[in-house]
CSV table of C-alpha atoms and ligand atoms in Angstrom, one decimal:
chain,number,residue,atom,x,y,z
A,1,MET,CA,64.8,41.0,-99.8
A,2,SER,CA,61.4,42.9,-99.6
A,3,ASP,CA,62.2,46.4,-101.3
A,4,LYS,CA,61.7,45.6,-104.8
A,5,LYS,CA,61.5,48.1,-107.5
A,6,SER,CA,58.7,47.9,-109.8
A,7,VAL,CA,60.3,48.2,-113.9
A,8,HIS,CA,57.0,49.5,-114.8
A,9,GLY,CA,56.9,52.2,-112.7
A,10,LEU,CA,54.4,53.3,-109.4
A,11,TRP,CA,51.1,55.3,-109.0
A,12,SER,CA,52.1,59.0,-108.2
A,13,SER,CA,50.6,58.8,-105.0
A,14,ARG,CA,48.0,56.5,-103.3
A,15,TRP,CA,44.8,58.4,-104.4
A,16,VAL,CA,45.6,57.4,-108.0
A,17,PHE,CA,45.7,53.9,-106.8
A,18,VAL,CA,42.3,54.4,-104.9
A,19,LEU,CA,40.8,55.8,-108.8
A,20,ALA,CA,42.9,52.9,-110.6
A,21,ALA,CA,41.5,50.0,-108.6
A,22,THR,CA,38.3,51.8,-108.4
A,23,GLY,CA,38.4,52.0,-112.0
A,24,SER,CA,39.6,48.6,-112.5
A,25,ALA,CA,36.2,47.4,-109.9
A,26,VAL,CA,33.5,49.8,-111.8
A,27,GLY,CA,32.8,48.7,-115.1
A,28,LEU,CA,29.7,46.7,-116.7
A,29,GLY,CA,29.7,44.4,-114.0
A,30,ASN,CA,28.7,47.3,-112.2
A,31,ILE,CA,26.1,49.3,-114.3
A,32,TRP,CA,24.7,47.0,-116.9
A,33,ARG,CA,25.2,43.7,-114.7
A,34,PHE,CA,24.2,44.2,-111.3
A,35,PRO,CA,20.8,45.9,-112.0
A,36,TYR,CA,19.6,42.8,-114.0
A,37,ILE,CA,20.8,40.2,-111.8
A,38,THR,CA,19.3,42.4,-109.0
A,39,GLY,CA,16.2,42.6,-111.1
A,40,GLU,CA,16.0,38.9,-111.8
A,41,ASN,CA,16.8,37.6,-108.5
A,42,GLY,CA,14.4,39.5,-106.8
A,43,GLY,CA,15.7,42.9,-105.7
A,44,GLY,CA,16.4,44.0,-101.7
A,45,ALA,CA,17.2,40.3,-100.5
A,46,PHE,CA,19.5,39.8,-103.8
A,47,VAL,CA,21.2,43.0,-102.3
A,48,LEU,CA,21.5,42.3,-98.8
A,49,VAL,CA,23.5,39.0,-99.9
A,50,TYR,CA,25.8,40.8,-102.3
A,51,LEU,CA,27.2,42.9,-99.6
A,52,ALA,CA,27.7,40.0,-97.4
A,53,CYS,CA,29.3,38.7,-100.1
A,54,VAL,CA,31.5,41.6,-100.0
A,55,VAL,CA,32.6,41.9,-97.2
A,56,LEU,CA,33.1,38.4,-96.2
A,57,VAL,CA,34.8,36.9,-99.2
A,58,GLY,CA,35.5,39.8,-101.4
A,59,LEU,CA,37.8,42.3,-99.3
A,60,PRO,CA,40.0,39.0,-97.6
A,61,ILE,CA,41.3,38.6,-101.7
A,62,MET,CA,41.3,41.8,-102.5
A,63,ILE,CA,43.6,42.6,-99.5
A,64,ALA,CA,45.4,39.5,-100.1
A,65,GLU,CA,46.0,40.1,-104.3
A,66,ILE,CA,47.6,43.6,-102.8
A,67,ILE,CA,49.8,41.8,-100.2
A,68,VAL,CA,51.0,39.9,-103.0
A,69,GLY,CA,51.0,42.0,-106.0
A,70,ARG,CA,52.9,44.9,-103.4
A,71,ARG,CA,55.5,42.2,-102.2
A,72,GLY,CA,56.3,40.9,-105.3
A,73,ARG,CA,56.6,44.6,-107.9
A,74,GLN,CA,56.0,42.7,-110.9
A,75,SER,CA,53.3,40.9,-113.2
A,76,PRO,CA,51.5,38.4,-111.6
A,77,ILE,CA,53.5,35.3,-112.8
A,78,ASN,CA,56.4,37.1,-111.6
A,79,SER,CA,55.3,38.1,-108.3
A,80,MET,CA,53.9,34.9,-107.5
A,81,ARG,CA,57.1,32.7,-108.6
A,82,SER,CA,59.5,35.4,-107.1
A,83,LEU,CA,57.5,35.5,-103.4
A,84,ALA,CA,57.3,31.8,-103.9
A,85,ALA,CA,61.5,31.4,-104.3
A,86,GLU,CA,61.9,33.5,-102.0
A,87,GLU,CA,60.0,31.5,-99.1
A,88,GLY,CA,61.7,28.2,-100.1
A,89,LEU,CA,58.5,27.3,-102.1
A,90,SER,CA,57.2,25.6,-105.4
A,91,ARG,CA,57.7,27.6,-108.0
A,92,ARG,CA,54.7,26.6,-109.4
A,93,TRP,CA,52.9,28.8,-107.6
A,94,ALA,CA,53.4,31.1,-110.7
A,95,LEU,CA,51.1,29.1,-112.6
A,96,VAL,CA,48.3,30.7,-110.6
A,97,GLY,CA,49.4,33.9,-112.0
A,98,ALA,CA,49.5,32.4,-115.5
A,99,MET,CA,45.8,31.2,-114.7
A,100,GLY,CA,45.1,34.7,-114.2
A,101,ILE,CA,46.4,36.0,-117.6
A,102,VAL,CA,44.2,33.5,-119.6
A,103,ALA,CA,41.3,34.3,-116.9
A,104,GLY,CA,42.1,38.4,-118.4
A,105,PHE,CA,42.4,37.1,-122.0
A,106,LEU,CA,39.3,35.0,-122.0
A,107,ILE,CA,37.1,38.1,-120.1
A,108,LEU,CA,38.7,41.1,-122.3
A,109,SER,CA,37.5,39.3,-125.5
A,110,PHE,CA,33.7,39.4,-124.5
A,111,TYR,CA,34.1,42.4,-122.2
A,112,SER,CA,35.0,44.2,-125.3
A,113,VAL,CA,32.1,43.3,-127.4
A,114,VAL,CA,29.6,44.1,-124.8
A,115,ALA,CA,31.4,47.4,-124.1
A,116,GLY,CA,31.3,47.8,-128.5
A,117,TRP,CA,27.3,47.9,-127.8
A,118,SER,CA,27.8,50.4,-125.2
A,119,ILE,CA,29.4,52.7,-127.6
A,120,SER,CA,27.1,52.4,-130.4
A,121,TYR,CA,24.2,53.4,-128.2
A,122,ILE,CA,26.0,56.8,-127.4
A,123,PHE,CA,25.5,57.6,-130.8
A,124,SER,CA,22.0,55.8,-131.9
A,125,ILE,CA,20.3,57.2,-128.5
A,126,GLY,CA,22.1,60.6,-129.3
A,127,ALA,CA,20.6,61.2,-132.5
A,128,GLY,CA,17.1,60.4,-131.2
A,129,ARG,CA,16.5,56.8,-132.5
A,130,PHE,CA,15.2,56.2,-129.3
A,131,ALA,CA,12.9,58.9,-129.3
A,132,GLY,CA,8.7,57.4,-129.4
A,133,ALA,CA,10.0,54.0,-129.0
A,134,THR,CA,7.8,51.0,-128.2
A,135,ILE,CA,8.5,47.9,-126.5
A,136,GLU,CA,8.9,46.3,-130.3
A,137,SER,CA,10.9,49.0,-131.5
A,138,ALA,CA,13.4,49.0,-129.2
A,139,GLU,CA,13.8,45.3,-129.1
A,140,LEU,CA,14.4,45.6,-132.9
A,141,ALA,CA,17.1,48.1,-132.8
A,142,PHE,CA,19.1,45.9,-130.3
A,143,GLU,CA,18.5,43.2,-131.6
A,144,GLY,CA,19.6,45.0,-135.5
A,145,LEU,CA,23.0,45.5,-133.8
A,146,ILE,CA,23.6,42.1,-132.5
A,147,SER,CA,22.8,40.4,-135.4
A,148,SER,CA,25.3,42.4,-137.7
A,149,PRO,CA,28.4,40.9,-137.4
A,150,PHE,CA,30.0,44.1,-139.2
A,151,HIS,CA,28.8,46.5,-136.8
A,152,LEU,CA,30.2,44.4,-133.4
A,153,LEU,CA,33.2,44.0,-135.2
A,154,PHE,CA,33.8,47.8,-135.8
A,155,TRP,CA,32.8,48.7,-132.5
A,156,HIS,CA,35.3,46.1,-130.9
A,157,THR,CA,38.2,47.2,-132.8
A,158,LEU,CA,37.5,50.2,-131.6
A,159,PHE,CA,36.7,50.0,-128.1
A,160,LEU,CA,40.4,47.6,-128.1
A,161,THR,CA,42.0,50.6,-129.9
A,162,LEU,CA,41.2,52.8,-127.5
A,163,THR,CA,42.2,50.5,-124.4
A,164,VAL,CA,45.4,49.1,-126.3
A,165,PHE,CA,46.6,52.8,-126.8
A,166,VAL,CA,46.0,53.4,-123.0
A,167,VAL,CA,47.8,50.4,-121.7
A,168,GLY,CA,51.1,50.9,-124.4
A,169,ARG,CA,51.5,54.3,-123.0
A,170,GLY,CA,52.7,52.7,-119.5
A,171,VAL,CA,51.6,53.1,-115.9
A,172,GLN,CA,52.1,57.1,-115.5
A,173,LYS,CA,51.6,58.2,-118.8
A,174,GLY,CA,49.0,56.2,-119.9
A,175,LEU,CA,47.2,54.5,-117.1
A,176,GLU,CA,47.3,57.5,-114.2
A,177,LYS,CA,46.5,59.9,-116.9
A,178,ALA,CA,43.5,58.2,-118.3
A,179,ILE,CA,41.9,57.4,-115.0
A,180,LYS,CA,42.9,61.0,-113.7
A,181,ILE,CA,40.7,62.0,-116.4
A,182,LEU,CA,37.9,59.4,-116.6
A,183,MET,CA,37.3,58.7,-113.1
A,184,PRO,CA,36.0,62.0,-112.0
A,185,ILE,CA,34.2,62.5,-115.3
A,186,LEU,CA,32.6,58.7,-114.1
A,187,PHE,CA,31.3,60.0,-110.7
A,188,PHE,CA,29.9,63.1,-111.6
A,189,ILE,CA,27.3,61.5,-114.8
A,190,LEU,CA,26.6,58.7,-112.4
A,191,LEU,CA,25.5,61.5,-109.7
A,192,LEU,CA,23.9,63.8,-112.6
A,193,MET,CA,21.7,60.7,-113.6
A,194,VAL,CA,20.5,59.7,-110.1
A,195,PHE,CA,19.3,63.5,-109.4
A,196,TYR,CA,18.0,62.9,-113.1
A,197,ALA,CA,16.0,59.8,-112.4
A,198,ALA,CA,15.1,60.7,-108.9
A,199,PHE,CA,13.6,64.3,-110.5
A,200,SER,CA,11.8,62.2,-113.6
A,201,GLY,CA,11.1,58.6,-112.5
A,202,ASP,CA,9.8,56.5,-109.9
A,203,PHE,CA,12.4,57.0,-107.0
A,204,ARG,CA,10.4,55.7,-104.6
A,205,GLY,CA,9.6,52.6,-106.0
A,206,ALA,CA,13.0,51.9,-107.0
A,207,LEU,CA,14.5,52.4,-103.0
A,208,GLN,CA,11.8,49.9,-102.1
A,209,TYR,CA,13.0,47.7,-104.8
A,210,LEU,CA,16.6,48.0,-103.8
A,211,PHE,CA,16.3,47.9,-100.0
A,212,LYS,CA,13.3,46.2,-99.4
A,213,ALA,CA,14.5,42.4,-98.5
A,214,ASP,CA,12.0,39.8,-99.2
A,215,PHE,CA,13.8,36.8,-98.1
A,216,SER,CA,11.1,34.6,-99.4
A,217,LYS,CA,13.0,34.8,-103.0
A,218,LEU,CA,16.5,33.8,-101.5
A,219,THR,CA,17.7,30.1,-102.8
A,220,GLY,CA,21.2,28.3,-102.9
A,221,ASP,CA,21.3,29.6,-106.8
A,222,VAL,CA,20.6,33.0,-105.4
A,223,ILE,CA,23.5,33.0,-103.2
A,224,LEU,CA,25.7,31.8,-105.7
A,225,ILE,CA,24.9,34.3,-108.0
A,226,ALA,CA,25.6,37.3,-106.0
A,227,PHE,CA,28.8,35.4,-104.7
A,228,GLY,CA,30.2,35.2,-108.4
A,229,GLN,CA,29.0,39.1,-109.3
A,230,ALA,CA,30.8,40.0,-106.2
A,231,PHE,CA,34.1,38.2,-107.4
A,232,PHE,CA,33.5,39.9,-111.2
A,233,SER,CA,32.8,43.5,-109.5
A,234,LEU,CA,35.6,43.7,-107.2
A,235,SER,CA,38.0,42.1,-110.2
A,236,LEU,CA,39.5,39.7,-108.2
A,237,GLY,CA,41.1,36.4,-109.2
A,238,MET,CA,43.1,37.8,-112.4
A,239,GLY,CA,45.5,39.9,-111.2
A,240,SER,CA,44.0,43.3,-112.0
A,241,ILE,CA,44.1,44.6,-108.4
A,242,MET,CA,47.5,42.7,-107.9
A,243,ILE,CA,49.2,44.3,-110.8
A,244,TYR,CA,47.8,47.3,-109.5
A,245,GLY,CA,49.0,46.8,-106.1
A,246,ALA,CA,52.6,46.2,-107.4
A,247,TYR,CA,52.1,49.8,-108.4
A,248,LEU,CA,51.3,51.3,-105.0
A,249,ALA,CA,53.8,53.4,-102.3
A,250,LYS,CA,55.0,51.3,-99.3
A,251,ASP,CA,53.9,53.1,-96.7
A,252,VAL,CA,50.2,52.9,-97.8
A,253,SER,CA,48.0,50.9,-96.0
A,254,ILE,CA,46.7,48.1,-97.4
A,255,PRO,CA,43.2,46.9,-95.4
A,256,LYS,CA,42.4,50.8,-95.9
A,257,MET,CA,42.6,50.8,-99.5
A,258,ALA,CA,40.8,47.6,-99.8
A,259,LEU,CA,38.3,48.9,-97.6
A,260,VAL,CA,37.9,52.6,-99.9
A,261,VAL,CA,37.9,50.5,-102.8
A,262,GLY,CA,35.9,48.1,-102.3
A,263,GLY,CA,33.2,50.8,-100.5
A,264,ALA,CA,33.1,52.6,-103.4
A,265,ASP,CA,32.4,49.9,-105.8
A,266,THR,CA,29.3,48.9,-103.9
A,267,LEU,CA,28.0,52.0,-104.0
A,268,VAL,CA,28.4,52.8,-107.3
A,269,ALA,CA,26.7,49.5,-108.2
A,270,LEU,CA,23.9,50.6,-105.8
A,271,LEU,CA,23.7,54.1,-107.3
A,272,ALA,CA,23.8,52.7,-111.1
A,273,GLY,CA,20.1,50.7,-109.8
A,274,LEU,CA,19.3,54.4,-108.5
A,275,ALA,CA,20.0,55.7,-111.7
A,276,ILE,CA,18.3,52.8,-113.7
A,277,PHE,CA,15.5,51.6,-112.1
A,278,PRO,CA,13.7,54.9,-111.3
A,279,ILE,CA,13.5,55.7,-115.0
A,280,VAL,CA,12.4,51.8,-115.6
A,281,PHE,CA,10.1,52.0,-113.2
A,282,GLY,CA,8.8,55.4,-114.1
A,283,PHE,CA,7.6,54.0,-117.5
A,284,GLY,CA,5.9,50.8,-116.0
A,285,LEU,CA,8.2,48.4,-116.9
A,286,ALA,CA,9.4,45.2,-115.4
A,287,PRO,CA,12.8,44.9,-113.9
A,288,GLY,CA,14.1,41.7,-114.4
A,289,GLN,CA,14.3,42.0,-118.2
A,290,GLY,CA,18.1,40.6,-118.0
A,291,PRO,CA,20.5,41.3,-120.0
A,292,GLY,CA,18.8,43.6,-122.0
A,293,LEU,CA,17.6,46.0,-119.0
A,294,VAL,CA,19.7,49.1,-120.0
A,295,PHE,CA,19.9,48.4,-123.6
A,296,VAL,CA,16.0,47.9,-124.8
A,297,SER,CA,13.8,48.7,-121.1
A,298,LEU,CA,16.3,51.9,-120.1
A,299,ALA,CA,16.2,52.9,-124.0
A,300,ILE,CA,12.5,52.8,-124.4
A,301,SER,CA,12.1,54.8,-121.2
A,302,PHE,CA,15.0,57.6,-122.6
A,303,GLY,CA,12.9,57.4,-125.6
A,304,HIS,CA,9.4,59.2,-123.8
A,305,MET,CA,11.2,61.4,-121.4
A,306,PRO,CA,12.2,65.1,-121.5
A,307,TRP,CA,15.5,65.5,-122.6
A,308,GLY,CA,16.0,61.8,-123.3
A,309,SER,CA,18.5,61.5,-125.9
A,310,PHE,CA,20.6,63.7,-124.4
A,311,PHE,CA,20.6,62.0,-120.7
A,312,GLY,CA,20.6,57.9,-122.7
A,313,ALA,CA,23.6,59.7,-124.5
A,314,LEU,CA,25.4,60.7,-121.1
A,315,PHE,CA,24.3,56.9,-119.6
A,316,PHE,CA,26.0,55.3,-122.5
A,317,ILE,CA,28.7,57.8,-122.1
A,318,LEU,CA,28.9,56.4,-118.7
A,319,LEU,CA,28.9,53.3,-119.1
A,320,SER,CA,31.9,52.8,-121.5
A,321,ILE,CA,33.9,54.9,-119.5
A,322,ALA,CA,33.5,52.4,-117.2
A,323,ALA,CA,34.1,49.6,-119.6
A,324,TRP,CA,37.1,51.4,-120.8
A,325,THR,CA,39.0,51.6,-117.3
A,326,SER,CA,37.9,48.3,-116.3
A,327,ALA,CA,39.5,46.7,-119.9
A,328,ILE,CA,42.5,48.8,-119.1
A,329,SER,CA,42.9,46.8,-116.2
A,330,LEU,CA,41.9,43.8,-117.5
A,331,LEU,CA,45.2,44.2,-120.6
A,332,GLU,CA,47.8,45.2,-117.7
A,333,PRO,CA,48.9,42.9,-115.9
A,334,VAL,CA,50.0,40.4,-119.5
A,335,THR,CA,51.1,43.7,-121.0
A,336,ALA,CA,53.6,43.8,-117.9
A,337,TRP,CA,54.6,40.4,-118.1
A,338,LEU,CA,55.3,40.1,-121.4
A,339,VAL,CA,57.6,43.6,-121.4
A,340,GLU,CA,59.6,41.9,-118.1
A,341,ARG,CA,59.5,38.3,-120.0
A,342,PHE,CA,60.4,39.2,-123.7
A,343,LYS,CA,61.8,42.9,-122.8
A,344,TRP,CA,59.5,44.3,-125.4
A,345,PRO,CA,58.4,47.8,-125.4
A,346,ARG,CA,55.3,48.6,-124.0
A,347,PRO,CA,53.5,49.7,-126.8
A,348,LYS,CA,54.1,46.3,-128.5
A,349,ALA,CA,53.5,43.9,-125.9
A,350,SER,CA,49.9,46.1,-125.1
A,351,ALA,CA,49.2,45.5,-129.0
A,352,ILE,CA,50.2,42.2,-129.2
A,353,ALA,CA,48.2,41.3,-126.0
A,354,GLY,CA,45.2,43.3,-127.2
A,355,GLY,CA,45.5,42.3,-131.1
A,356,LEU,CA,44.9,38.2,-129.4
A,357,ALA,CA,41.9,39.5,-127.0
A,358,TRP,CA,40.8,41.0,-130.4
A,359,PHE,CA,41.4,37.9,-132.0
A,360,LEU,CA,39.1,35.7,-129.8
A,361,GLY,CA,36.4,38.3,-129.6
A,362,VAL,CA,35.4,37.6,-133.2
A,363,GLY,CA,34.0,34.6,-131.8
A,364,SER,CA,32.1,36.6,-129.3
A,365,VAL,CA,30.7,38.7,-132.3
A,366,LEU,CA,29.6,35.7,-134.5
A,367,SER,CA,27.9,34.0,-131.3
A,368,PHE,CA,25.2,36.9,-131.4
A,369,ASN,CA,24.6,35.8,-134.9
A,370,GLU,CA,26.4,33.4,-137.7
A,371,TRP,CA,27.1,31.4,-134.8
A,372,GLU,CA,24.0,31.8,-132.9
A,373,ASP,CA,23.1,28.0,-132.9
A,374,PHE,CA,26.6,26.7,-132.2
A,375,VAL,CA,26.1,25.5,-129.2
A,376,VAL,CA,28.0,22.7,-127.1
A,377,GLY,CA,27.3,21.5,-123.7
A,378,GLY,CA,24.1,24.1,-123.8
A,379,ARG,CA,26.6,27.6,-124.5
A,380,ASN,CA,27.4,29.2,-127.2
A,381,TYR,CA,30.8,30.6,-127.8
A,382,PHE,CA,30.3,33.7,-125.8
A,383,GLU,CA,28.6,31.8,-123.4
A,384,TRP,CA,31.9,29.6,-122.7
A,385,MET,CA,33.9,32.5,-122.7
A,386,GLU,CA,31.8,34.3,-120.0
A,387,PHE,CA,31.4,31.1,-118.1
A,388,SER,CA,34.3,29.6,-117.6
A,389,SER,CA,36.6,33.0,-117.0
A,390,THR,CA,34.3,34.1,-114.7
A,391,THR,CA,32.8,31.5,-112.9
A,392,ILE,CA,35.8,28.9,-112.8
A,393,LEU,CA,38.8,30.6,-113.4
A,394,LEU,CA,38.4,33.9,-111.3
A,395,PRO,CA,37.1,32.0,-107.8
A,396,LEU,CA,39.8,30.0,-108.7
A,397,GLY,CA,42.5,32.0,-108.6
A,398,GLY,CA,41.3,34.4,-106.0
A,399,MET,CA,41.5,31.0,-103.7
A,400,PHE,CA,44.8,30.4,-104.7
A,401,VAL,CA,46.0,34.2,-103.9
A,402,ALA,CA,44.2,34.4,-100.5
A,403,ILE,CA,45.9,30.2,-99.5
A,404,PHE,CA,48.9,31.5,-100.6
A,405,ALA,CA,49.3,35.3,-98.8
A,406,SER,CA,47.5,33.9,-95.4
A,407,MET,CA,48.7,30.1,-95.0
A,408,LYS,CA,51.9,30.0,-97.6
A,409,LEU,CA,54.2,33.1,-97.3
A,410,ALA,CA,55.9,34.1,-93.7
A,411,ASN,CA,53.8,35.6,-91.0
A,412,ARG,CA,56.5,38.6,-91.2
A,413,SER,CA,56.5,38.9,-94.8
A,414,VAL,CA,52.7,39.4,-94.4
A,415,GLN,CA,52.6,41.6,-91.7
A,416,SER,CA,55.4,44.1,-93.1
A,417,GLU,CA,52.8,44.8,-95.9
A,418,PHE,CA,49.9,44.2,-93.8
A,419,GLY,CA,51.2,47.1,-91.3
A,420,LEU,CA,50.7,46.0,-87.6
A,421,GLU,CA,48.7,49.3,-86.0
A,422,HIS,CA,45.7,47.2,-86.0
A,423,PRO,CA,46.4,43.6,-85.0
A,424,MET,CA,42.3,42.5,-84.8
A,425,SER,CA,42.2,43.7,-87.8
A,426,TYR,CA,45.1,41.2,-89.8
A,427,ARG,CA,43.6,38.2,-87.1
A,428,ILE,CA,40.6,39.0,-88.8
A,429,TRP,CA,41.9,39.1,-92.4
A,430,LYS,CA,44.1,35.9,-91.7
A,431,TRP,CA,41.3,33.7,-90.7
A,432,SER,CA,38.7,34.8,-93.2
A,433,SER,CA,41.4,34.2,-96.1
A,434,THR,CA,42.7,31.3,-94.3
A,435,TYR,CA,39.2,29.5,-93.9
A,436,PHE,CA,36.4,31.1,-94.7
A,437,ALA,CA,37.2,32.7,-98.2
A,438,PRO,CA,38.7,29.3,-99.4
A,439,VAL,CA,36.2,27.2,-98.4
A,440,ALA,CA,33.2,29.6,-99.9
A,441,VAL,CA,34.8,29.8,-103.0
A,442,ALA,CA,35.2,26.4,-103.6
A,443,LEU,CA,31.4,25.8,-102.7
A,444,VAL,CA,30.9,28.4,-105.5
A,445,LEU,CA,33.0,26.1,-107.8
A,446,LEU,CA,31.4,23.2,-106.9
A,447,GLU,CA,28.2,24.6,-107.8
A,448,GLY,CA,29.7,26.1,-110.9
A,449,ILE,CA,30.7,23.1,-112.6
A,450,ASP,CA,27.6,21.2,-111.5
A,451,LEU,CA,29.0,18.5,-109.1
A,452,GLY,CA,26.3,18.4,-107.4
A,453,GLY,CA,24.7,16.5,-110.7
A,454,VAL,CA,27.8,14.5,-110.2
A,455,VAL,CA,27.1,13.8,-107.0
A,456,GLU,CA,23.7,13.0,-107.8
A,457,TYR,CA,24.7,10.6,-110.4
A,458,LEU,CA,26.8,8.6,-108.5
A,459,HIS,CA,25.0,8.5,-105.3
A,460,LYS,CA,22.1,6.8,-108.7
A,461,ILE,CA,24.7,4.6,-110.0
A,462,SER,CA,25.8,3.5,-106.3
A,463,ALA,CA,22.3,3.1,-104.7
A,464,GLU,CA,21.3,1.1,-108.1
A,465,ASN,CA,24.1,-0.9,-109.0
A,466,ILE,CA,25.8,-1.1,-105.7
A,467,LEU,CA,23.1,-1.8,-103.4
A,468,GLY,CA,20.8,-3.0,-105.4
A,469,LEU,CA,18.3,-0.3,-104.1
A,470,PRO,CA,15.1,1.1,-106.6
A,471,VAL,CA,15.9,4.5,-107.5
B,501,PFF,N1,35.2,44.6,-112.4
B,501,PFF,C1,35.4,44.7,-113.8
B,501,PFF,C2,33.5,44.9,-113.9
B,501,PFF,O1,32.5,45.1,-112.6
B,501,PFF,O2,32.7,45.4,-115.2
B,501,PFF,C3,35.3,43.3,-114.4
B,501,PFF,C4,36.7,43.2,-114.1
B,501,PFF,C5,37.6,43.9,-114.5
B,501,PFF,C6,36.5,41.8,-113.7
B,501,PFF,C7,39.1,42.9,-114.4
B,501,PFF,C8,37.7,41.2,-113.7
B,501,PFF,C9,38.9,41.7,-113.7
B,501,PFF,F1,40.0,41.3,-113.5
């Protein structure tokens, strides 16, 4: 019963799983988003809170996803459905997998647009367009890119085509082959960038900035942002890590794999900070630039450094590769499901799913230009895509998977996946994914959908109307 076969094949070794899951986790979230939100939230204290979120909530949920994936050996929808059936639970647990598929589409659609910016920068920086750039000219160049629907659409289409191509070739010939080539290149370029930054920028300043904690900057919001970032960065809550677990051999220790992947993802985020901040500080720019940190501040700095065009292009190759290996993991769960459900050949399943993500992405392309003023509820289309998927669907999905694995599956099924060599680590995992992680996720969700505002309103009207108190 527990030894199911994956119709999609398996990774050829545990190291391929580590590379693939790290490739999924390491992406725009680490190299583009982590540095700028660290910059916006004051540096060291934010980093510490982020680390705590990874360890206390991220790792238990990652372990839960791999357990469910490896035991189910199918796409997230079918793994959840078949495990639920096996244990006599409601088949509606499959809805958690379905929610993940929806989240995957939404994320892939806007992720691909931002990845497109990165690819376009490889060419513009490489061609020396930022040589001697000023703040105004760099901002103008970035504005020029995002205000052109035609250009954005071109890069978005190119990025998704590359992703569809890899996923269409299957687990071993597509994903595994691409990952084995791309991940070593990614690590190599990242280390090279850190060395370059260390020798040509303000490395001390960056170290202090990242590792000196100033707790006066900590607020409730900072904690919530760190939490959401940990979730997004570890690729949790939508089935990416779950399906990669479905291709993992039986004899491999799941907690160890999760530790390595979570550790590598965190290390890459910190190294990205050490590649970016020394250069930005060296040029005297501020760290709190927001999303423009790499596309404006870093680009300006490269424009004034020796070999700046070369290393600038290399940096955006790094960012694009990181985004590519993550996008592959966003497309894989739905592609696998289409193959299982409709028996379609993989290339067709991948192309149709990629086509839908492309179509959804057109709205994000237009959000930066034609639809810029089309704002509903305080957010434009792009912001709604990002908010609904990362702030709502991912945490919700992760919470349900943690509850499913720790409370709904029979102990013996879970233990046979977890392994019993370390009873203490099993107990810690069980406790944290039963109590800690779901409660923490619930808190973040309440903040995400601004229940605080609703509660305040209820207090207000009940005090006014029911109790007759002035408010
Ligand atoms: N972890 C990726 C990043 O940090 O960029 C993004 C991501 C990939 C999120 C896959 C969610 C996911 F399922």
